[in-house]
Amino acid sequence: MTQPPLRDRYAGLRADLCAASAAALLVLVAVLVGRHIQDTRRTLFVHWPPLLAEWDPHVGPGTPAAVLVAVAVVVYGPAVAARLPWRGLLLAAWAAALAWTWSLALVDGWRRGVAERLTTRNEYLTVIGRFHDLPAALRDFTHHIVSGSPGPWPAHVAGHPPAATVTFVLLDRAGLRGGGWAGAWCVTVGATACVAVLVAVRALADERLARRAAPFLVLAPAAVWVGASADGYFAAVAAWSVALLALAVTGRSVAWAAGSGLLYGLTCYLSYGLTLFALIGAAVLVAGRRRPRPLPVVLFLAGLAVVPTVFTLAGFDWWEGYRLLVTRYYQGVGGIRPYGYWVWANLACTALITGLATAAGVRRTGVSLARRRAAASAESRLALLVAAALVALLVADLSGMSKAETERIWLPFAMWLLPACAFLTRPRGWLTAQAALALLLNHVLLTGW
């Protein structure tokens, strides 16, 4: 790719800085307005709006490791990503993402940062004892979603299809019991999401852009919430669904289509809102540059049918579950939190989990789409993928079913905004900003869910 004239590069950098500044301003306004609403009306139900967090400046055992990982990725990340063999890069990215996520989680200590995250009253592990008879629990699942029903599920269990809870039930039955193993599962699997995104970007765009995106995927501020929340695990499953679809439609092997369908079906039974990943899948088909062939479509649909068939035969009705979830949502704080604030404050949460570099990258994504015909170049194909993720996120936002806590809930979408950073010049400067934001958030706030 030829370098633009020096004057154009400086103009692009100024525009990037303006986009990052706009994102920072959005966060500041969300904080100030949110504090006013919460202090006067008490309707936000978060103590440090727009995040669900507590003001708690602290350091912990993970602090030295987090700083060390951040410095290493900032200083060496771009060069290492450019030179490593491709498979070595994927392994290194996963290892670095694991180190980054674990160290951030351990800033809060083992118990508070990992082992107790999934054992609080709203979480999945509190209901493990009610799943001794798994088929019976699935048949009865929808009877406990609405508040006021006999033995209503905790908020997170009621708010998701049962595959989310079943995951932790199966871990328990495999002998991996308790919050420590559950947290380790979410961190370990969640860290693979960056690898899946790299695979997809290489398949759909090119290897050069994937290598440029790699350090940003590793050093994402989103890692603060990946460790250790179930949504980090959801993000990885959804990401691999997209990655396998990208491999299938670009001719690597049509067999990947079956795996993609299987994981997309699982994604829909982990979180109702992640059905919106169909929009990202559609972008993959457009960017794949090949005419649709019957066999991959058949394999995808066959894979897609597996998880819904299993849960339906077991007695769980997805559509009924979603209908009852909407009722439950408006019975609780979701019916009180003001849509007029959260519809834009949610975007401030997104700016925090993706970082200022991503705001600049999204600006360049828009420029790429405006200048080039869709799918005409590697840059345009990557821009199409990022734009699809942004559209999916905005649809989720406008639905009103994600008022607050989107710094966690929208992790699956956030992973697909981060590759926009591949368009940026001066990567070390932007990486420094990403690392500084994550370290600041994790050390001055106690995040929760």
Short mmCIF file of C-alpha atoms in Angstrom, two decimals:
data_model
loop_
_atom_site.label_atom_id
_atom_site.label_comp_id
_atom_site.label_asym_id
_atom_site.label_seq_id
_atom_site.Cartn_x
_atom_site.Cartn_y
_atom_site.Cartn_z
CA MET A 1 0.00 0.00 0.00
CA THR A 2 1.54 3.32 -1.05
CA GLN A 3 2.02 5.97 1.61
CA PRO A 4 -0.13 9.12 1.24
CA PRO A 5 1.61 12.49 1.04
CA LEU A 6 2.98 13.85 4.31
CA ARG A 7 0.35 16.61 4.44
CA ASP A 8 -2.45 14.06 4.06
CA ARG A 9 -0.96 11.88 6.78
CA TYR A 10 -0.91 14.78 9.24
CA ALA A 11 -4.48 15.67 8.27
CA GLY A 12 -5.50 12.05 8.90
CA LEU A 13 -3.79 12.07 12.29
CA ARG A 14 -5.57 15.28 13.26
CA ALA A 15 -8.90 13.76 12.25
CA ASP A 16 -8.07 10.63 14.26
CA LEU A 17 -7.32 12.74 17.32
CA CYS A 18 -10.60 14.59 16.84
CA ALA A 19 -12.49 11.27 16.73
CA ALA A 20 -10.72 10.08 19.88
CA SER A 21 -11.45 13.40 21.59
CA ALA A 22 -15.11 13.13 20.64
CA ALA A 23 -15.24 9.67 22.22
CA ALA A 24 -13.59 11.00 25.38
CA LEU A 25 -16.06 13.88 25.48
CA LEU A 26 -18.97 11.46 25.12
CA VAL A 27 -17.68 9.52 28.13
CA LEU A 28 -17.24 12.71 30.16
CA VAL A 29 -20.78 13.89 29.39
CA ALA A 30 -22.16 10.43 30.23
CA VAL A 31 -20.38 10.57 33.59
CA LEU A 32 -21.57 14.08 34.46
CA VAL A 33 -25.15 13.65 33.27
CA GLY A 34 -25.33 10.18 34.76
CA ARG A 35 -24.13 11.39 38.15
CA HIS A 36 -26.78 14.12 38.11
CA ILE A 37 -29.59 11.70 37.21
CA GLN A 38 -28.49 9.13 39.77
CA ASP A 39 -28.04 11.68 42.54
CA THR A 40 -31.38 13.40 41.91
CA ARG A 41 -33.68 10.66 40.61
CA ARG A 42 -31.96 7.38 41.58
CA THR A 43 -33.16 5.73 38.37
CA LEU A 44 -29.88 4.55 36.80
CA PHE A 45 -29.07 1.86 39.37
CA VAL A 46 -25.34 2.20 38.81
CA HIS A 47 -23.00 3.91 41.26
CA TRP A 48 -20.45 5.20 38.74
CA PRO A 49 -22.41 5.89 35.55
CA PRO A 50 -22.23 4.93 32.80
CA LEU A 51 -20.39 1.87 34.19
CA LEU A 52 -21.72 -0.60 36.71
CA ALA A 53 -18.82 0.00 39.08
CA GLU A 54 -17.76 1.38 42.45
CA TRP A 55 -15.14 4.07 43.05
CA ASP A 56 -12.34 2.08 44.70
CA PRO A 57 -8.73 3.13 43.94
CA HIS A 58 -6.55 0.09 44.61
CA VAL A 59 -3.63 -2.04 43.50
CA GLY A 60 -3.29 -5.79 43.74
CA PRO A 61 -1.16 -8.81 42.94
CA GLY A 62 -1.91 -8.44 39.23
CA THR A 63 -0.69 -4.84 39.02
CA PRO A 64 3.02 -5.50 38.25
CA ALA A 65 2.14 -8.16 35.67
CA ALA A 66 -0.44 -5.92 33.99
CA VAL A 67 2.06 -3.07 33.67
CA LEU A 68 4.73 -5.45 32.35
CA VAL A 69 2.40 -6.95 29.73
CA ALA A 70 1.26 -3.49 28.65
CA VAL A 71 4.83 -2.21 28.23
CA ALA A 72 5.90 -5.35 26.35
CA VAL A 73 3.00 -5.18 23.89
CA VAL A 74 3.38 -1.44 23.32
CA VAL A 75 7.14 -1.64 22.73
CA TYR A 76 7.44 -4.95 20.90
CA GLY A 77 3.91 -5.83 19.79
CA PRO A 78 3.79 -4.20 16.34
CA ALA A 79 7.23 -5.51 15.32
CA VAL A 80 6.63 -9.02 16.66
CA ALA A 81 3.20 -9.16 14.97
CA ALA A 82 4.80 -8.19 11.66
CA ARG A 83 7.57 -10.82 11.80
CA LEU A 84 6.27 -13.94 13.50
CA PRO A 85 5.10 -16.86 11.33
CA TRP A 86 1.33 -16.77 11.10
CA ARG A 87 0.62 -19.74 13.37
CA GLY A 88 3.19 -18.46 15.83
CA LEU A 89 1.43 -15.11 15.83
CA LEU A 90 -1.92 -16.73 16.65
CA LEU A 91 -0.38 -18.63 19.56
CA ALA A 92 1.47 -15.55 20.78
CA ALA A 93 -1.68 -13.42 20.56
CA TRP A 94 -3.63 -15.92 22.63
CA ALA A 95 -0.85 -16.17 25.22
CA ALA A 96 -0.52 -12.38 25.45
CA ALA A 97 -4.30 -11.91 25.69
CA LEU A 98 -4.39 -14.52 28.47
CA ALA A 99 -1.59 -12.74 30.33
CA TRP A 100 -3.28 -9.36 29.94
CA THR A 101 -6.72 -10.59 31.01
CA TRP A 102 -5.46 -12.62 33.95
CA SER A 103 -3.25 -9.82 35.24
CA LEU A 104 -6.10 -7.30 35.06
CA ALA A 105 -8.44 -9.68 36.86
CA LEU A 106 -5.87 -10.30 39.58
CA VAL A 107 -5.55 -6.58 40.27
CA ASP A 108 -8.68 -7.23 42.36
CA GLY A 109 -7.13 -10.35 43.90
CA TRP A 110 -7.97 -14.02 43.33
CA ARG A 111 -11.23 -14.14 45.27
CA ARG A 112 -12.71 -10.76 44.38
CA GLY A 113 -11.31 -10.72 40.86
CA VAL A 114 -11.90 -14.31 39.74
CA ALA A 115 -13.27 -16.90 42.17
CA GLU A 116 -16.28 -14.94 43.41
CA ARG A 117 -17.28 -13.26 40.15
CA LEU A 118 -19.66 -16.01 39.06
CA THR A 119 -20.94 -16.94 42.52
CA THR A 120 -22.82 -13.77 43.45
CA ARG A 121 -26.61 -13.83 43.84
CA ASN A 122 -27.36 -12.93 40.20
CA GLU A 123 -24.92 -15.43 38.68
CA TYR A 124 -25.05 -18.89 37.15
CA LEU A 125 -23.28 -20.93 39.81
CA THR A 126 -25.97 -20.20 42.41
CA VAL A 127 -28.42 -22.52 40.60
CA ILE A 128 -26.14 -25.50 39.90
CA GLY A 129 -27.99 -27.51 42.55
CA ARG A 130 -31.28 -27.10 40.66
CA PHE A 131 -29.89 -28.91 37.58
CA HIS A 132 -29.35 -32.40 39.03
CA ASP A 133 -31.97 -33.67 36.56
CA LEU A 134 -30.88 -31.74 33.47
CA PRO A 135 -33.75 -32.71 31.11
CA ALA A 136 -36.32 -31.86 33.78
CA ALA A 137 -34.64 -28.52 34.49
CA LEU A 138 -34.72 -27.61 30.80
CA ARG A 139 -38.40 -28.57 30.48
CA ASP A 140 -39.16 -26.40 33.49
CA PHE A 141 -36.79 -23.54 32.61
CA THR A 142 -39.36 -21.05 31.27
CA HIS A 143 -41.58 -21.50 34.33
CA HIS A 144 -39.07 -19.63 36.49
CA ILE A 145 -38.14 -16.65 34.29
CA VAL A 146 -40.76 -14.11 35.34
CA SER A 147 -40.50 -12.49 38.77
CA GLY A 148 -43.26 -13.76 41.03
CA SER A 149 -43.17 -17.27 39.59
CA PRO A 150 -42.24 -20.11 41.96
CA GLY A 151 -38.47 -20.05 42.56
CA PRO A 152 -37.60 -17.38 39.96
CA TRP A 153 -34.16 -17.66 38.41
CA PRO A 154 -31.47 -15.12 39.35
CA ALA A 155 -31.17 -12.21 36.91
CA HIS A 156 -28.41 -13.58 34.69
CA VAL A 157 -29.92 -17.06 34.51
CA ALA A 158 -33.34 -15.69 33.62
CA GLY A 159 -31.80 -13.25 31.14
CA HIS A 160 -30.20 -15.91 28.94
CA PRO A 161 -31.23 -19.11 27.21
CA PRO A 162 -30.21 -22.17 29.24
CA ALA A 163 -27.02 -23.04 27.31
CA ALA A 164 -25.26 -20.40 29.40
CA THR A 165 -26.20 -22.11 32.68
CA VAL A 166 -25.75 -25.61 31.25
CA THR A 167 -22.13 -24.75 30.45
CA PHE A 168 -21.37 -24.26 34.13
CA VAL A 169 -23.45 -27.28 35.10
CA LEU A 170 -21.31 -29.43 32.79
CA LEU A 171 -18.11 -27.94 34.20
CA ASP A 172 -19.35 -28.85 37.67
CA ARG A 173 -20.14 -32.42 36.60
CA ALA A 174 -16.68 -32.72 35.03
CA GLY A 175 -15.18 -32.01 38.45
CA LEU A 176 -14.31 -28.37 37.75
CA ARG A 177 -16.45 -27.04 40.56
CA GLY A 178 -16.70 -23.59 42.04
CA GLY A 179 -16.09 -20.02 41.01
CA GLY A 180 -12.36 -20.44 40.46
CA TRP A 181 -12.76 -23.02 37.71
CA ALA A 182 -15.73 -21.14 36.20
CA GLY A 183 -13.71 -17.91 36.11
CA ALA A 184 -10.70 -19.70 34.63
CA TRP A 185 -12.94 -21.17 31.91
CA CYS A 186 -14.30 -17.75 30.96
CA VAL A 187 -10.84 -16.14 30.86
CA THR A 188 -9.17 -18.99 28.96
CA VAL A 189 -11.90 -19.38 26.37
CA GLY A 190 -12.61 -15.65 26.22
CA ALA A 191 -8.99 -14.87 25.34
CA THR A 192 -9.32 -16.98 22.17
CA ALA A 193 -11.72 -14.40 20.73
CA CYS A 194 -8.77 -12.30 19.57
CA VAL A 195 -7.41 -15.32 17.67
CA ALA A 196 -10.77 -15.89 15.98
CA VAL A 197 -10.93 -12.26 14.88
CA LEU A 198 -7.40 -12.47 13.46
CA VAL A 199 -8.32 -15.61 11.51
CA ALA A 200 -11.39 -13.91 10.05
CA VAL A 201 -9.58 -10.68 9.16
CA ARG A 202 -6.82 -12.60 7.37
CA ALA A 203 -9.34 -14.70 5.44
CA LEU A 204 -11.61 -11.81 4.44
CA ALA A 205 -9.15 -8.92 4.08
CA ASP A 206 -5.46 -9.86 4.13
CA GLU A 207 -2.68 -10.96 6.42
CA ARG A 208 -1.07 -7.52 6.57
CA LEU A 209 -4.17 -5.95 8.12
CA ALA A 210 -4.59 -8.88 10.52
CA ARG A 211 -1.01 -8.44 11.72
CA ARG A 212 -1.55 -4.71 12.23
CA ALA A 213 -4.71 -5.40 14.25
CA ALA A 214 -3.14 -8.09 16.45
CA PRO A 215 -1.58 -5.89 19.20
CA PHE A 216 -4.83 -3.94 19.55
CA LEU A 217 -6.86 -7.13 19.94
CA VAL A 218 -4.45 -8.32 22.61
CA LEU A 219 -4.31 -5.07 24.58
CA ALA A 220 -8.02 -4.25 24.45
CA PRO A 221 -9.54 -2.44 27.46
CA ALA A 222 -12.39 -4.97 27.07
CA ALA A 223 -10.15 -7.47 28.87
CA VAL A 224 -11.16 -5.76 32.13
CA TRP A 225 -14.62 -7.33 31.67
CA VAL A 226 -13.58 -10.56 29.93
CA GLY A 227 -11.92 -11.56 33.22
CA ALA A 228 -13.96 -13.10 34.56
CA SER A 229 -17.47 -12.80 33.14
CA ALA A 230 -19.53 -15.29 31.17
CA ASP A 231 -19.86 -12.69 28.41
CA GLY A 232 -16.17 -13.16 27.62
CA TYR A 233 -16.94 -16.81 26.94
CA PHE A 234 -19.96 -15.80 24.83
CA ALA A 235 -17.74 -13.43 22.84
CA ALA A 236 -15.34 -16.23 21.98
CA VAL A 237 -18.07 -18.62 20.81
CA ALA A 238 -19.61 -15.92 18.60
CA ALA A 239 -16.19 -14.90 17.26
CA TRP A 240 -15.28 -18.44 16.26
CA SER A 241 -18.63 -18.80 14.51
CA VAL A 242 -17.71 -15.81 12.33
CA ALA A 243 -14.11 -16.98 11.84
CA LEU A 244 -15.15 -20.44 10.63
CA LEU A 245 -17.70 -18.90 8.29
CA ALA A 246 -14.97 -16.66 6.87
CA LEU A 247 -12.77 -19.71 6.24
CA ALA A 248 -15.66 -21.50 4.53
CA VAL A 249 -16.72 -18.69 2.21
CA THR A 250 -13.16 -17.85 1.14
CA GLY A 251 -12.52 -21.39 -0.01
CA ARG A 252 -10.27 -22.75 2.75
CA SER A 253 -12.62 -25.67 3.36
CA VAL A 254 -16.39 -25.88 3.02
CA ALA A 255 -16.44 -28.17 6.05
CA TRP A 256 -15.81 -25.12 8.25
CA ALA A 257 -19.38 -24.04 7.38
CA ALA A 258 -20.81 -26.84 9.55
CA GLY A 259 -18.69 -25.74 12.50
CA SER A 260 -19.75 -22.15 11.96
CA GLY A 261 -23.42 -23.10 11.97
CA LEU A 262 -22.99 -25.22 15.09
CA LEU A 263 -21.31 -22.37 16.98
CA TYR A 264 -23.84 -19.81 15.76
CA GLY A 265 -26.64 -22.04 17.03
CA LEU A 266 -24.84 -22.28 20.38
CA THR A 267 -24.35 -18.50 20.39
CA CYS A 268 -28.10 -17.97 20.06
CA TYR A 269 -28.69 -20.29 23.03
CA LEU A 270 -26.08 -18.51 25.14
CA SER A 271 -27.60 -15.05 24.67
CA TYR A 272 -30.80 -13.92 22.99
CA GLY A 273 -29.23 -10.67 21.81
CA LEU A 274 -26.39 -12.40 20.00
CA THR A 275 -28.77 -13.50 17.26
CA LEU A 276 -27.69 -10.11 15.86
CA PHE A 277 -24.44 -11.79 14.83
CA ALA A 278 -26.40 -12.76 11.73
CA LEU A 279 -25.63 -9.20 10.51
CA ILE A 280 -21.91 -9.81 10.89
CA GLY A 281 -22.30 -13.16 9.15
CA ALA A 282 -24.03 -11.42 6.25
CA ALA A 283 -21.06 -9.06 5.95
CA VAL A 284 -18.76 -12.08 5.84
CA LEU A 285 -20.73 -13.47 2.90
CA VAL A 286 -20.49 -10.15 1.04
CA ALA A 287 -16.78 -9.76 1.77
CA GLY A 288 -16.04 -13.40 0.89
CA ARG A 289 -15.76 -12.53 -2.81
CA ARG A 290 -17.21 -15.84 -3.95
CA ARG A 291 -20.60 -16.81 -5.25
CA PRO A 292 -22.65 -18.74 -2.69
CA ARG A 293 -22.44 -22.49 -3.29
CA PRO A 294 -25.10 -24.98 -2.19
CA LEU A 295 -22.82 -27.26 -0.15
CA PRO A 296 -21.52 -24.66 2.34
CA VAL A 297 -25.06 -23.36 2.83
CA VAL A 298 -26.37 -26.86 3.49
CA LEU A 299 -23.52 -27.61 5.90
CA PHE A 300 -24.05 -24.32 7.73
CA LEU A 301 -27.78 -24.95 8.13
CA ALA A 302 -27.13 -28.52 9.25
CA GLY A 303 -24.71 -27.29 11.91
CA LEU A 304 -27.08 -24.49 12.88
CA ALA A 305 -29.90 -26.96 13.52
CA VAL A 306 -28.02 -29.04 16.09
CA VAL A 307 -28.21 -26.91 19.25
CA PRO A 308 -31.78 -25.64 18.71
CA THR A 309 -32.94 -29.20 18.02
CA VAL A 310 -31.31 -30.56 21.17
CA PHE A 311 -32.78 -27.87 23.42
CA THR A 312 -36.20 -28.00 21.76
CA LEU A 313 -36.41 -31.77 22.14
CA ALA A 314 -35.34 -31.33 25.76
CA GLY A 315 -38.36 -29.09 26.27
CA PHE A 316 -37.02 -25.54 26.10
CA ASP A 317 -38.92 -23.10 23.85
CA TRP A 318 -36.54 -20.31 22.76
CA TRP A 319 -39.30 -17.96 21.60
CA GLU A 320 -41.31 -18.43 24.79
CA GLY A 321 -38.16 -17.86 26.81
CA TYR A 322 -37.48 -14.59 25.03
CA ARG A 323 -41.08 -13.42 25.45
CA LEU A 324 -40.92 -14.08 29.18
CA LEU A 325 -37.50 -12.45 29.43
CA VAL A 326 -38.96 -9.20 28.07
CA THR A 327 -41.58 -9.35 30.82
CA ARG A 328 -38.92 -10.04 33.46
CA TYR A 329 -36.73 -7.23 32.11
CA TYR A 330 -39.43 -4.61 32.53
CA GLN A 331 -40.41 -5.98 35.95
CA GLY A 332 -36.95 -5.05 37.25
CA VAL A 333 -34.61 -2.09 36.90
CA GLY A 334 -34.80 -2.39 33.12
CA GLY A 335 -38.29 -0.93 33.32
CA ILE A 336 -37.07 2.01 35.42
CA ARG A 337 -33.76 2.95 33.83
CA PRO A 338 -34.37 5.88 31.43
CA TYR A 339 -34.05 4.97 27.77
CA GLY A 340 -33.26 8.60 26.90
CA TYR A 341 -30.01 8.45 28.86
CA TRP A 342 -28.86 4.91 28.14
CA VAL A 343 -29.46 5.03 24.39
CA TRP A 344 -26.39 7.26 24.07
CA ALA A 345 -24.60 6.46 27.37
CA ASN A 346 -24.33 2.85 26.20
CA LEU A 347 -22.12 4.17 23.39
CA ALA A 348 -19.91 5.80 26.02
CA CYS A 349 -19.54 2.35 27.60
CA THR A 350 -18.51 1.03 24.19
CA ALA A 351 -15.90 3.76 23.90
CA LEU A 352 -14.48 2.64 27.24
CA ILE A 353 -14.24 -1.06 26.40
CA THR A 354 -12.82 -0.52 22.92
CA GLY A 355 -10.64 2.50 23.70
CA LEU A 356 -9.88 5.79 22.03
CA ALA A 357 -7.82 4.07 19.34
CA THR A 358 -10.92 2.24 18.15
CA ALA A 359 -12.83 5.51 17.89
CA ALA A 360 -10.11 6.77 15.54
CA GLY A 361 -10.14 3.45 13.70
CA VAL A 362 -13.89 3.58 13.21
CA ARG A 363 -13.45 7.03 11.67
CA ARG A 364 -11.01 5.54 9.19
CA THR A 365 -13.44 2.69 8.59
CA GLY A 366 -16.04 5.21 7.44
CA VAL A 367 -13.52 6.89 5.17
CA SER A 368 -12.60 3.54 3.63
CA LEU A 369 -16.22 2.66 2.93
CA ALA A 370 -16.88 6.09 1.44
CA ARG A 371 -13.89 5.99 -0.91
CA ARG A 372 -14.04 2.45 -2.24
CA ARG A 373 -16.68 0.17 -3.64
CA ALA A 374 -17.59 -2.59 -1.16
CA ALA A 375 -15.31 -5.65 -1.40
CA ALA A 376 -13.02 -3.91 -3.91
CA SER A 377 -9.95 -3.96 -1.66
CA ALA A 378 -8.68 -5.56 1.53
CA GLU A 379 -9.26 -2.29 3.40
CA SER A 380 -12.86 -2.09 2.18
CA ARG A 381 -13.57 -5.69 3.15
CA LEU A 382 -12.25 -5.09 6.64
CA ALA A 383 -14.23 -1.86 6.84
CA LEU A 384 -17.39 -3.75 5.85
CA LEU A 385 -16.82 -6.26 8.67
CA VAL A 386 -16.30 -3.51 11.25
CA ALA A 387 -19.32 -1.57 9.96
CA ALA A 388 -21.53 -4.67 10.28
CA ALA A 389 -20.47 -5.07 13.92
CA LEU A 390 -21.26 -1.41 14.54
CA VAL A 391 -24.71 -1.77 12.96
CA ALA A 392 -25.43 -4.85 15.08
CA LEU A 393 -24.40 -2.94 18.20
CA LEU A 394 -26.61 0.01 17.28
CA VAL A 395 -29.60 -2.27 16.70
CA ALA A 396 -29.03 -3.75 20.16
CA ASP A 397 -28.81 -0.23 21.54
CA LEU A 398 -32.02 0.99 19.95
CA SER A 399 -33.91 -2.10 21.10
CA GLY A 400 -33.91 -0.79 24.67
CA MET A 401 -33.10 -4.26 25.99
CA SER A 402 -29.56 -3.25 26.95
CA LYS A 403 -29.88 -0.30 29.29
CA ALA A 404 -26.63 -0.26 31.32
CA GLU A 405 -24.02 -2.98 31.86
CA THR A 406 -23.21 -2.91 28.15
CA GLU A 407 -19.51 -2.74 28.98
CA ARG A 408 -19.99 -6.46 29.68
CA ILE A 409 -23.01 -7.40 27.58
CA TRP A 410 -21.59 -5.97 24.36
CA LEU A 411 -18.17 -7.64 24.59
CA PRO A 412 -19.02 -9.93 21.63
CA PHE A 413 -19.69 -6.91 19.38
CA ALA A 414 -16.73 -4.94 20.72
CA MET A 415 -14.28 -7.61 19.55
CA TRP A 416 -15.25 -6.85 15.95
CA LEU A 417 -14.77 -3.09 16.31
CA LEU A 418 -11.16 -3.48 17.48
CA PRO A 419 -9.78 -4.55 14.04
CA ALA A 420 -10.52 -0.99 12.86
CA CYS A 421 -7.26 -0.10 14.63
CA ALA A 422 -5.41 -1.78 11.75
CA PHE A 423 -6.07 1.39 9.75
CA LEU A 424 -4.18 3.60 12.21
CA THR A 425 -0.72 5.06 11.79
CA ARG A 426 1.67 5.40 14.77
CA PRO A 427 0.42 2.21 16.45
CA ARG A 428 2.63 2.49 19.54
CA GLY A 429 1.06 5.78 20.54
CA TRP A 430 -2.43 4.41 20.20
CA LEU A 431 -1.48 1.19 22.01
CA THR A 432 -0.18 3.30 24.88
CA ALA A 433 -3.55 5.03 25.09
CA GLN A 434 -5.36 1.68 25.10
CA ALA A 435 -3.18 0.24 27.86
CA ALA A 436 -3.37 3.39 29.97
CA LEU A 437 -7.18 3.40 29.78
CA ALA A 438 -7.47 -0.24 30.82
CA LEU A 439 -5.02 0.16 33.69
CA LEU A 440 -6.73 3.33 34.89
CA LEU A 441 -10.21 1.80 34.85
CA ASN A 442 -9.09 -1.35 36.60
CA HIS A 443 -7.18 0.46 39.34
CA VAL A 444 -9.61 3.25 40.23
CA LEU A 445 -12.89 1.34 39.85
CA LEU A 446 -14.18 -1.95 41.16
CA THR A 447 -16.15 -3.27 38.21
CA GLY A 448 -19.07 -5.54 38.82
CA TRP A 449 -21.92 -7.42 37.26
#
